[in-house]
Coordinates of C-alpha atoms in Angstrom, one line a residue:
M1 CA 124.0 -121.8 -37.1
V2 CA 126.3 -124.7 -38.2
L3 CA 123.7 -125.9 -40.7
G4 CA 123.2 -122.4 -42.0
V5 CA 126.9 -121.8 -42.6
S6 CA 127.2 -125.2 -44.3
M7 CA 124.2 -124.5 -46.5
V8 CA 125.8 -121.3 -47.7
I9 CA 129.0 -123.2 -48.5
V10 CA 127.0 -125.9 -50.2
K11 CA 125.0 -123.5 -52.3
I12 CA 128.1 -121.5 -53.3
M13 CA 129.7 -124.8 -54.4
G14 CA 126.4 -125.6 -56.2
M15 CA 126.4 -122.3 -58.0
V16 CA 130.0 -122.7 -59.1
Y17 CA 129.1 -126.2 -60.3
K18 CA 126.2 -124.9 -62.3
I19 CA 128.1 -122.0 -63.8
L20 CA 131.1 -124.1 -64.9
L21 CA 128.8 -126.9 -66.1
A22 CA 127.0 -124.3 -68.2
R23 CA 130.3 -123.7 -70.0
V24 CA 129.9 -127.3 -71.3
L25 CA 126.1 -127.6 -71.6
D26 CA 123.8 -125.3 -73.5
G27 CA 120.0 -125.2 -73.4
V28 CA 119.6 -128.7 -74.7
G29 CA 122.2 -130.2 -72.3
N30 CA 120.6 -128.3 -69.4
G31 CA 117.2 -129.6 -70.5
I32 CA 118.5 -133.2 -70.4
F33 CA 119.9 -132.5 -66.9
N34 CA 116.6 -131.0 -65.7
I35 CA 114.5 -133.8 -67.2
A36 CA 116.4 -136.4 -65.3
Y37 CA 116.0 -134.5 -62.0
E38 CA 112.2 -134.0 -62.6
L39 CA 111.8 -137.8 -62.5
Y40 CA 114.3 -138.2 -59.6
T41 CA 112.8 -135.7 -57.3
P42 CA 109.2 -137.2 -56.8
L43 CA 110.7 -140.7 -56.5
F44 CA 113.1 -139.5 -53.9
M45 CA 110.3 -137.8 -52.0
L46 CA 108.3 -141.0 -52.2
A47 CA 111.2 -143.0 -50.9
T48 CA 111.8 -140.8 -47.9
A49 CA 108.0 -140.0 -47.6
G50 CA 108.5 -137.4 -44.9
F51 CA 110.3 -139.7 -42.5
P52 CA 113.4 -137.4 -41.9
I53 CA 111.1 -134.6 -40.7
A54 CA 108.9 -137.0 -38.7
I55 CA 112.0 -138.5 -37.1
S56 CA 113.4 -135.1 -36.2
R57 CA 110.1 -134.0 -34.7
M58 CA 109.7 -137.3 -32.7
V59 CA 113.3 -137.3 -31.5
S60 CA 113.0 -133.7 -30.3
E61 CA 109.7 -134.4 -28.6
S62 CA 111.2 -137.5 -26.8
V63 CA 114.3 -135.6 -25.7
V64 CA 112.2 -132.9 -24.1
Q65 CA 110.3 -135.7 -22.2
G66 CA 113.5 -137.5 -21.2
R67 CA 112.5 -140.6 -23.2
Y68 CA 116.0 -141.4 -24.5
R69 CA 115.2 -145.1 -24.9
D70 CA 112.5 -144.2 -27.3
V71 CA 115.0 -142.1 -29.2
R72 CA 117.4 -145.0 -29.7
K73 CA 114.5 -147.4 -30.6
L74 CA 113.2 -145.0 -33.2
H75 CA 116.6 -144.9 -34.9
R76 CA 116.7 -148.7 -35.1
I77 CA 113.2 -148.9 -36.5
S78 CA 113.8 -146.3 -39.2
I79 CA 116.8 -148.1 -40.8
P80 CA 114.9 -151.0 -42.5
I81 CA 112.1 -148.7 -43.5
F82 CA 114.5 -146.4 -45.4
I83 CA 116.4 -149.2 -47.0
C84 CA 113.2 -150.8 -48.3
T85 CA 111.7 -147.6 -49.7
G86 CA 115.0 -146.6 -51.1
M87 CA 115.4 -149.8 -53.0
V88 CA 111.9 -149.8 -54.4
C89 CA 112.1 -146.3 -55.7
F90 CA 115.6 -146.8 -57.1
L91 CA 114.2 -149.7 -59.1
L92 CA 111.2 -147.7 -60.2
M93 CA 113.4 -145.0 -61.6
L94 CA 115.7 -147.5 -63.2
I95 CA 112.8 -149.3 -64.9
G96 CA 110.5 -146.3 -65.6
G97 CA 113.2 -143.9 -66.9
N98 CA 112.8 -145.0 -70.5
F99 CA 109.1 -144.6 -70.5
Y100 CA 109.4 -141.0 -69.1
A101 CA 112.0 -140.0 -71.6
D102 CA 109.9 -141.3 -74.4
L103 CA 106.9 -139.4 -73.0
V104 CA 108.6 -136.0 -73.2
E105 CA 110.3 -137.0 -76.5
S106 CA 113.8 -136.8 -75.1
A107 CA 115.5 -140.1 -75.8
E108 CA 118.9 -138.5 -75.1
S109 CA 117.8 -138.2 -71.4
K110 CA 117.7 -142.0 -70.8
L111 CA 121.4 -142.3 -69.9
A112 CA 121.3 -139.4 -67.4
I113 CA 118.2 -140.9 -65.7
F114 CA 120.0 -144.3 -65.4
M115 CA 123.0 -142.6 -63.8
L116 CA 120.9 -140.6 -61.4
S117 CA 118.8 -143.5 -60.1
P118 CA 121.3 -144.7 -57.4
M119 CA 121.1 -141.3 -55.8
I120 CA 117.6 -142.3 -54.5
L121 CA 119.1 -145.1 -52.4
F122 CA 122.1 -143.1 -51.2
G123 CA 119.8 -140.2 -50.3
C124 CA 117.6 -142.5 -48.2
L125 CA 120.6 -143.9 -46.4
M126 CA 121.8 -140.4 -45.6
A127 CA 118.3 -139.4 -44.4
I128 CA 118.4 -142.1 -41.7
Y129 CA 121.1 -140.1 -39.9
R130 CA 120.3 -136.6 -40.9
G131 CA 116.7 -136.5 -39.4
Y132 CA 117.9 -138.3 -36.3
Y133 CA 120.8 -135.9 -35.5
E134 CA 118.7 -132.8 -36.4
G135 CA 116.1 -134.0 -33.8
L136 CA 119.0 -134.2 -31.3
R137 CA 119.8 -130.6 -32.3
N138 CA 123.2 -131.7 -33.6
M139 CA 123.4 -130.2 -37.0
V140 CA 127.1 -131.1 -37.6
P141 CA 126.6 -134.5 -39.2
T142 CA 124.0 -133.0 -41.7
A143 CA 126.3 -130.0 -42.4
V144 CA 129.5 -132.1 -43.0
S145 CA 127.7 -134.7 -45.1
E146 CA 126.2 -132.0 -47.3
I147 CA 129.6 -130.4 -47.9
I148 CA 131.1 -133.8 -48.8
E149 CA 128.2 -134.4 -51.2
A150 CA 128.6 -131.0 -52.8
S151 CA 132.4 -131.5 -53.1
G152 CA 131.8 -134.7 -55.0
K153 CA 129.4 -133.0 -57.3
L154 CA 131.7 -130.0 -57.9
L155 CA 135.0 -131.9 -58.3
L156 CA 134.0 -135.3 -59.7
G157 CA 130.9 -134.1 -61.6
L158 CA 132.6 -131.3 -63.4
S159 CA 135.8 -133.2 -64.1
L160 CA 134.0 -136.1 -65.6
A161 CA 131.8 -133.8 -67.7
Y162 CA 134.7 -131.9 -69.0
L163 CA 136.7 -135.1 -69.8
V164 CA 133.8 -136.6 -71.7
S165 CA 133.1 -133.4 -73.6
Y166 CA 136.8 -132.9 -74.5
F167 CA 137.6 -136.5 -75.5
G168 CA 134.3 -137.0 -77.3
T169 CA 134.9 -133.8 -79.4
Q170 CA 138.5 -134.8 -80.2
E171 CA 137.4 -138.3 -81.3
Y172 CA 134.7 -137.0 -83.6
Q173 CA 136.9 -134.4 -85.2
T174 CA 139.6 -137.1 -85.8
S175 CA 137.6 -140.2 -86.8
G176 CA 133.9 -139.1 -87.1
T177 CA 132.9 -141.5 -84.3
L178 CA 131.9 -140.9 -80.7
F179 CA 133.4 -143.3 -78.2
G180 CA 133.5 -146.0 -80.9
Q181 CA 130.0 -145.3 -82.3
A182 CA 129.5 -144.2 -85.9
I183 CA 127.7 -140.9 -86.0
A184 CA 125.4 -139.9 -88.9
D185 CA 125.9 -136.2 -88.9
E186 CA 127.0 -133.2 -86.8
E187 CA 123.6 -132.7 -85.2
A188 CA 123.4 -136.3 -84.1
F189 CA 127.0 -136.0 -82.7
Y190 CA 126.1 -132.9 -80.7
T191 CA 122.9 -134.5 -79.2
Q192 CA 124.7 -137.7 -78.3
L193 CA 127.7 -135.8 -76.8
M194 CA 125.3 -133.8 -74.6
S195 CA 123.7 -137.0 -73.4
Y196 CA 127.1 -138.5 -72.4
T197 CA 128.3 -135.3 -70.8
V198 CA 125.2 -134.9 -68.6
A199 CA 125.4 -138.5 -67.6
A200 CA 129.1 -138.0 -66.6
A201 CA 128.2 -135.0 -64.6
I202 CA 125.4 -136.9 -62.8
L203 CA 127.8 -139.8 -62.1
G204 CA 130.0 -137.5 -60.1
I205 CA 127.0 -136.3 -58.1
A206 CA 126.1 -140.0 -57.3
I207 CA 129.6 -140.7 -56.1
G208 CA 129.5 -137.6 -53.9
A209 CA 126.2 -138.8 -52.3
F210 CA 127.7 -142.2 -51.6
C211 CA 130.7 -140.5 -49.9
G212 CA 128.3 -138.4 -47.8
F213 CA 126.5 -141.5 -46.6
L214 CA 129.8 -143.2 -45.8
Y215 CA 130.8 -140.3 -43.6
L216 CA 127.5 -140.4 -41.7
L217 CA 127.7 -144.2 -41.2
L218 CA 131.3 -144.1 -39.9
R219 CA 130.7 -141.0 -37.7
H220 CA 127.8 -142.8 -36.0
K221 CA 129.8 -145.9 -35.5
L222 CA 132.8 -144.1 -34.1
K223 CA 131.3 -141.2 -32.1
G224 CA 127.8 -142.3 -31.4
D225 CA 124.8 -140.0 -31.0
G226 CA 125.8 -138.1 -27.8
I227 CA 123.2 -139.8 -25.5
R228 CA 124.9 -140.6 -22.3
R229 CA 124.5 -143.9 -20.5
V230 CA 123.1 -142.2 -17.3
Q231 CA 120.4 -140.6 -19.5
L232 CA 119.4 -144.1 -20.7
V233 CA 119.4 -145.6 -17.2
H234 CA 117.1 -142.9 -15.8
A235 CA 114.9 -142.8 -18.9
P236 CA 111.5 -144.5 -18.6
P237 CA 111.0 -147.8 -20.4
S238 CA 110.7 -147.4 -24.2
R239 CA 107.3 -147.8 -25.8
P240 CA 106.5 -150.9 -27.8
A241 CA 108.1 -150.9 -31.3
K242 CA 104.6 -151.2 -32.8
S243 CA 103.5 -147.9 -31.1
I244 CA 106.6 -146.0 -32.2
T245 CA 106.2 -147.3 -35.8
R246 CA 102.6 -146.3 -35.9
Q247 CA 103.4 -142.8 -34.7
L248 CA 106.3 -142.5 -37.1
I249 CA 104.1 -143.5 -40.1
T250 CA 101.1 -141.3 -39.0
T251 CA 103.4 -138.3 -38.6
A252 CA 105.4 -139.0 -41.7
F253 CA 102.5 -139.8 -44.1
P254 CA 101.0 -136.3 -44.5
I255 CA 104.4 -134.6 -44.5
G256 CA 105.7 -137.0 -47.1
L257 CA 102.5 -136.8 -49.1
G258 CA 102.9 -133.0 -49.2
A259 CA 106.5 -133.3 -50.4
I260 CA 105.5 -135.9 -53.0
I261 CA 102.7 -133.7 -54.3
M262 CA 105.1 -130.8 -54.7
S263 CA 107.6 -133.1 -56.5
I264 CA 105.0 -134.7 -58.7
S265 CA 103.6 -131.3 -59.6
G266 CA 107.1 -130.4 -60.7
T267 CA 107.3 -133.5 -62.9
I268 CA 103.8 -132.8 -64.3
D269 CA 104.9 -129.2 -64.7
S270 CA 108.0 -130.2 -66.6
T271 CA 106.0 -132.6 -68.8
L272 CA 103.1 -130.2 -69.5
V273 CA 105.4 -127.3 -70.3
Q274 CA 107.2 -129.3 -72.9
L275 CA 104.1 -130.9 -74.3
R276 CA 102.3 -127.5 -74.5
I277 CA 105.4 -126.1 -76.4
L278 CA 105.0 -129.0 -78.8
D279 CA 101.3 -128.2 -79.1
I280 CA 102.2 -124.7 -80.3
M281 CA 104.7 -126.3 -82.7
E282 CA 101.9 -128.3 -84.2
S283 CA 99.4 -125.5 -84.5
Q284 CA 101.4 -122.2 -84.8
P285 CA 105.1 -123.0 -85.3
D286 CA 105.9 -119.9 -87.3
L287 CA 104.4 -117.7 -84.6
L288 CA 106.4 -119.4 -81.9
Q289 CA 109.6 -119.0 -83.9
S290 CA 108.9 -115.3 -84.4
Y291 CA 109.0 -114.8 -80.7
F292 CA 112.4 -116.7 -80.5
N293 CA 114.0 -115.4 -83.7
F294 CA 117.3 -115.3 -81.8
V295 CA 117.3 -119.0 -81.3
D296 CA 119.0 -121.5 -83.6
P297 CA 116.5 -122.2 -86.4
S298 CA 117.4 -125.9 -86.4
Y299 CA 115.7 -126.4 -83.0
F300 CA 112.3 -125.7 -84.7
L301 CA 112.9 -128.5 -87.3
P302 CA 112.2 -132.2 -86.6
N303 CA 115.2 -134.5 -86.4
A304 CA 115.5 -138.0 -88.0
D305 CA 113.0 -139.4 -85.5
G306 CA 110.5 -136.7 -86.1
N307 CA 111.1 -135.0 -82.8
F308 CA 111.8 -131.3 -82.1
K309 CA 114.5 -129.9 -79.8
I310 CA 112.8 -126.6 -79.1
Q311 CA 110.8 -127.8 -76.1
T312 CA 114.0 -129.3 -74.5
F313 CA 115.9 -126.1 -75.3
L314 CA 113.3 -123.8 -73.8
F315 CA 112.9 -126.0 -70.7
G316 CA 116.6 -126.0 -70.2
S317 CA 116.8 -122.2 -70.5
Y318 CA 113.9 -122.0 -68.0
G319 CA 116.1 -124.2 -65.8
Y320 CA 118.8 -121.5 -65.6
S321 CA 116.3 -119.3 -63.7
L322 CA 115.2 -122.2 -61.5
T323 CA 118.8 -122.7 -60.4
L324 CA 119.1 -119.1 -59.3
M325 CA 115.8 -119.4 -57.5
M326 CA 116.7 -122.6 -55.7
L327 CA 119.7 -120.8 -54.2
I328 CA 117.3 -118.8 -52.1
T329 CA 114.9 -121.6 -51.3
A330 CA 117.7 -123.8 -50.0
V331 CA 118.8 -121.1 -47.6
T332 CA 115.2 -120.7 -46.2
Q333 CA 114.9 -124.5 -46.0
V334 CA 117.7 -124.3 -43.4
F335 CA 115.6 -121.9 -41.4
G336 CA 112.7 -124.4 -41.4
T337 CA 114.9 -127.4 -40.6
S338 CA 116.6 -125.5 -37.7
A339 CA 113.2 -124.2 -36.4
L340 CA 111.5 -127.6 -36.3
P341 CA 113.2 -129.1 -33.2
S342 CA 113.1 -125.8 -31.2
I343 CA 109.5 -125.0 -32.0
T344 CA 108.5 -128.6 -31.3
A345 CA 110.2 -128.4 -27.9
A346 CA 108.5 -125.1 -27.1
W347 CA 105.1 -126.4 -28.3
T348 CA 105.6 -129.6 -26.2
A349 CA 106.4 -127.5 -23.1
R350 CA 103.5 -125.2 -23.9
N351 CA 105.8 -122.2 -23.6
K352 CA 103.8 -119.5 -25.5
K353 CA 106.5 -116.8 -25.1
R354 CA 109.1 -119.0 -26.6
I355 CA 106.8 -120.0 -29.4
R356 CA 106.1 -116.4 -30.3
R357 CA 109.8 -115.5 -30.2
S358 CA 110.7 -118.5 -32.4
I359 CA 108.0 -117.9 -35.0
E360 CA 108.9 -114.2 -35.3
T361 CA 112.6 -114.9 -35.5
V362 CA 112.1 -117.5 -38.3
L363 CA 109.7 -115.3 -40.3
R364 CA 111.8 -112.2 -39.9
T365 CA 115.1 -113.9 -40.8
T366 CA 113.4 -115.5 -43.8
T367 CA 112.0 -112.2 -45.2
L368 CA 115.3 -110.5 -44.6
V369 CA 116.7 -112.9 -47.1
T370 CA 113.9 -113.6 -49.5
L371 CA 112.6 -110.0 -50.1
P372 CA 115.9 -108.4 -51.3
A373 CA 117.0 -111.5 -53.1
G374 CA 113.7 -111.8 -55.0
F375 CA 113.3 -108.2 -55.9
G376 CA 117.0 -108.0 -56.8
M377 CA 116.7 -111.0 -59.2
S378 CA 113.6 -109.4 -60.7
V379 CA 115.0 -105.9 -61.4
L380 CA 118.5 -107.1 -62.4
A381 CA 117.2 -110.3 -64.2
W382 CA 119.3 -110.0 -67.4
P383 CA 122.5 -108.6 -65.7
I384 CA 122.4 -111.4 -63.1
T385 CA 121.7 -114.2 -65.6
N386 CA 124.4 -112.9 -67.9
L387 CA 126.9 -112.7 -64.9
V388 CA 126.2 -116.3 -63.9
Y389 CA 125.7 -118.0 -67.2
G390 CA 126.9 -115.7 -70.0
N391 CA 129.9 -117.1 -71.9
G392 CA 129.5 -115.5 -75.3
N393 CA 128.0 -118.7 -76.8
N394 CA 124.7 -118.9 -75.1
S395 CA 123.1 -115.5 -75.5
A396 CA 119.7 -117.1 -76.5
E397 CA 119.6 -119.1 -73.2
V398 CA 120.5 -116.1 -71.2
Q399 CA 117.8 -113.9 -72.8
I400 CA 115.1 -116.5 -72.3
A401 CA 116.2 -117.2 -68.7
S402 CA 116.3 -113.5 -67.8
T403 CA 112.8 -112.9 -69.1
V404 CA 111.6 -115.8 -66.9
L405 CA 113.6 -114.5 -63.9
Q406 CA 111.8 -111.2 -63.9
I407 CA 108.7 -113.1 -62.8
M408 CA 110.4 -115.9 -60.9
G409 CA 112.2 -113.3 -58.8
I410 CA 108.9 -112.3 -57.2
S411 CA 107.7 -115.9 -57.1
V412 CA 110.8 -117.0 -55.1
I413 CA 109.7 -114.7 -52.3
F414 CA 106.5 -116.7 -51.8
I415 CA 108.1 -120.1 -52.6
A416 CA 111.0 -119.7 -50.2
T417 CA 109.0 -118.1 -47.4
S418 CA 106.3 -120.9 -47.5
T419 CA 108.9 -123.6 -46.7
P420 CA 109.7 -122.5 -43.1
V421 CA 106.0 -121.7 -42.6
C422 CA 105.1 -125.3 -43.5
S423 CA 107.9 -126.6 -41.2
M424 CA 106.5 -124.6 -38.3
L425 CA 103.0 -125.9 -38.9
Q426 CA 104.5 -129.4 -38.8
A427 CA 106.3 -128.5 -35.6
V428 CA 103.1 -127.6 -33.8
G429 CA 101.5 -130.9 -34.7
R430 CA 99.4 -129.8 -37.8
V431 CA 101.3 -132.0 -40.2
D432 CA 98.1 -132.3 -42.3
L433 CA 97.8 -128.6 -43.1
P434 CA 100.9 -128.2 -45.4
L435 CA 99.6 -131.2 -47.3
K436 CA 96.2 -129.6 -47.9
L437 CA 97.6 -126.2 -48.8
L438 CA 100.3 -127.5 -51.1
T439 CA 97.8 -129.7 -52.9
I440 CA 95.5 -126.8 -53.6
G441 CA 98.5 -124.6 -54.5
M442 CA 99.9 -127.1 -56.9
V443 CA 96.5 -127.6 -58.6
I444 CA 96.4 -123.8 -59.1
K445 CA 99.9 -123.8 -60.5
I446 CA 99.3 -126.7 -62.9
I447 CA 96.1 -125.2 -64.3
L448 CA 97.7 -121.8 -64.8
N449 CA 100.8 -123.4 -66.4
Y450 CA 98.8 -125.5 -68.8
T451 CA 96.7 -122.5 -69.8
L452 CA 99.4 -119.9 -70.1
V453 CA 102.3 -121.9 -71.6
G454 CA 99.9 -122.9 -74.4
I455 CA 99.6 -119.2 -75.4
P456 CA 102.3 -118.5 -78.0
S457 CA 103.0 -114.9 -76.8
V458 CA 103.4 -116.1 -73.2
N459 CA 104.9 -119.6 -73.7
I460 CA 107.6 -120.5 -71.1
Q461 CA 107.0 -117.4 -69.0
G462 CA 103.6 -118.9 -68.1
A463 CA 105.3 -121.5 -65.9
A464 CA 106.7 -118.7 -63.7
V465 CA 103.3 -117.0 -63.4
G466 CA 101.8 -120.3 -62.3
S467 CA 104.4 -120.7 -59.6
L468 CA 103.8 -117.1 -58.3
V469 CA 100.1 -117.5 -57.9
G470 CA 100.2 -121.1 -56.5
Y471 CA 102.8 -120.3 -53.8
L472 CA 101.2 -117.0 -52.9
F473 CA 98.1 -119.0 -51.9
V474 CA 100.2 -121.5 -49.9
L475 CA 102.1 -118.7 -48.0
V476 CA 99.1 -116.6 -47.1
M477 CA 97.0 -119.5 -45.9
G478 CA 100.0 -121.0 -44.2
I479 CA 100.6 -117.9 -42.1
Y480 CA 96.8 -117.7 -41.4
F481 CA 96.7 -121.2 -40.0
L482 CA 100.0 -120.9 -38.1
C483 CA 98.5 -117.9 -36.2
K484 CA 95.2 -119.7 -35.7
E485 CA 96.8 -122.9 -34.3
T486 CA 99.4 -121.2 -32.0
K487 CA 97.2 -118.4 -30.9
V488 CA 100.2 -116.2 -31.7
I489 CA 100.0 -113.2 -34.0
P490 CA 103.5 -112.1 -35.0
N491 CA 104.5 -108.4 -35.2
F492 CA 103.9 -107.9 -38.9
V493 CA 105.6 -104.5 -38.9
T494 CA 108.9 -105.9 -37.8
V495 CA 108.5 -109.2 -39.7
F496 CA 107.3 -107.9 -43.0
I497 CA 106.8 -104.2 -43.4
K498 CA 110.3 -103.0 -42.3
P499 CA 112.2 -105.5 -44.4
L500 CA 109.9 -104.6 -47.3
L501 CA 110.7 -100.9 -47.0
A502 CA 114.4 -101.6 -46.9
T503 CA 114.0 -104.0 -49.9
L504 CA 112.3 -101.4 -52.0
L505 CA 115.2 -99.0 -51.4
C506 CA 117.6 -101.8 -52.2
A507 CA 115.9 -102.6 -55.5
V508 CA 115.8 -99.0 -56.6
T509 CA 119.5 -98.6 -55.7
A510 CA 120.3 -101.8 -57.7
I511 CA 118.6 -100.8 -61.0
L512 CA 119.6 -97.1 -60.9
S513 CA 123.3 -97.8 -60.0
Y514 CA 123.5 -100.6 -62.7
N515 CA 122.1 -98.3 -65.4
L516 CA 124.7 -95.6 -64.5
I517 CA 127.7 -97.8 -63.9
V518 CA 127.2 -99.9 -67.1
L519 CA 127.7 -96.8 -69.2
A520 CA 131.4 -96.7 -68.1
I521 CA 132.5 -100.3 -67.5
P522 CA 131.7 -103.9 -68.7
T523 CA 128.3 -105.3 -67.8
K524 CA 129.5 -108.1 -65.5
I525 CA 131.6 -105.8 -63.4
A526 CA 128.8 -103.3 -63.3
T527 CA 126.4 -106.0 -62.1
I528 CA 128.7 -106.9 -59.2
L529 CA 129.2 -103.3 -58.2
A530 CA 125.5 -102.6 -58.4
I531 CA 124.7 -105.6 -56.2
L532 CA 127.3 -104.7 -53.6
L533 CA 126.0 -101.1 -53.5
A534 CA 122.4 -102.3 -53.1
V535 CA 123.5 -104.7 -50.3
V536 CA 125.2 -101.8 -48.4
I537 CA 122.1 -99.6 -48.8
Y538 CA 119.9 -102.5 -47.7
V539 CA 121.9 -103.2 -44.5
I540 CA 122.0 -99.4 -43.6
A541 CA 118.2 -99.2 -44.2
L542 CA 117.6 -102.2 -41.9
F543 CA 119.5 -100.6 -39.0
L544 CA 117.9 -97.2 -39.5
L545 CA 114.5 -98.9 -39.5
R546 CA 115.4 -101.0 -36.5
A547 CA 114.4 -104.1 -38.5
I548 CA 117.0 -106.4 -37.0
T549 CA 116.8 -107.7 -33.4
K550 CA 119.3 -109.2 -30.9
D551 CA 117.9 -112.7 -31.7
D552 CA 118.7 -112.3 -35.4
M553 CA 122.2 -111.1 -34.7
N554 CA 122.9 -113.9 -32.1
M555 CA 122.4 -116.4 -34.9
L556 CA 125.6 -115.2 -36.5
P557 CA 129.1 -116.3 -35.6
K558 CA 130.4 -114.0 -32.8
G559 CA 126.8 -112.7 -32.6
K560 CA 127.1 -111.5 -29.0
K561 CA 130.1 -109.4 -29.7
I562 CA 128.4 -107.8 -32.7
V563 CA 125.3 -107.1 -30.6
K564 CA 127.4 -105.3 -28.0
T565 CA 129.0 -103.1 -30.6
L566 CA 125.6 -102.3 -32.2
E567 CA 124.0 -101.5 -28.9
K568 CA 126.8 -98.9 -28.2
H569 CA 125.7 -97.1 -31.3
H570 CA 122.0 -97.6 -30.7
L571 CA 121.5 -99.5 -33.9
I572 CA 119.8 -102.5 -32.4
R573 CA 117.1 -103.1 -29.8

């Protein structure tokens, strides 16, 4: 529950950060930002390589068995591993950043990549403690460190970005230079300013990550891990370090490889999408421009280096929809993280009743979030995108992102639900299955993206279709294997059917109410009112359909009191 609340806070802060940053960056700036992250993500996954999840699982398993000395030894063993992998991947990003930026013809991304590279090392250092405490079922360290990290991003990242943008613009208007550099023309100034602004925003993120690590380190030194001396005294002797290390690596390897494959597929995706847009620019530039006649025509013209900006602009606009989508996936990731220790403990104890209850609760809670969020984003794609990003100067980006979001809204249901499903497979010991499923799913996604994005009439929307089909496969097969491995078949009526019925009513309410309200009041206010009305109808429908259980409500603050009130009115079973 603590981790869930903190994640909501972190995601709200992240959304505020993105919204305010969009006031400074346009499609090109957002493209630079996303390009840097597309390189960072797979390298960070490579650096951690599934170790946090493996540590969480092994710690939880050892606690159930009373092997507290193994828990302590596991923590000591993990520290040099994380430091080593973090340093190697930090250097890889630092050295390989120029090559990647040249590959996607985005030289302006080099500085952002440079600034982001230390995040790999800081992230690895934080992962040492997060996985350990999550295995001990103490979510407070992870929660607080994430809030500290998000605060640094919001306060420092935004402040630095605004300062660089403001002073850079002032200097150019006064002297025609940008931070002491002579600038050839206004277009060159604009591109260089975006490069510096994004780098400044990322620098704030890196500082926030360092502060998050500092908190975890000091907390561990001052408060310890909560394991009492009497527990250590009565615990059996710890296993040899070699045995623990071998188990850690064999557990982490398939988990990490699956995460790496997902991240690499994202990087390949990013590269292919931009290269396929460039392919269209070489073969049918006029046709592509006709589909985007509302975009600045200069983006379709080569600059002094012979490079286009349209691919970066479209990818940056596509990134707006990804940011909205990731808000949902981050919430369901918490469900998976929280479920891992409890399901591991139930599986270790061979408590089938507890396993069933845990699986049903995680799946139902996930669908209660993903279904209305996904359908809502799809039916209110333009109003939501305009509400979050619209500032009067980026109508082209909003239009492109909203078109993508219509498809991505459905995709996010499968993407976000597959995350906790994969976590549950890992919890019951099948750490290999998510790797296999994700590999096949990502191959499907990449093939579809390459094919569809290269069609001028489909272009950037093809990336959303690829995600939808790829993750649909992962989710369906993941649930199949989860049922097969646990010998548990969840109640699909309460887990999927009832939330879906309530969601359809919610989606219809959202689009109809928006179309009526917008006739009388401004679009942004109409969007907020339509969303609020849809949420009210959705909650009422859930209670009327008896789609929410006591276990679901007990996950909320003051859950027991809420349950008693609802039971009095026969609204919960």
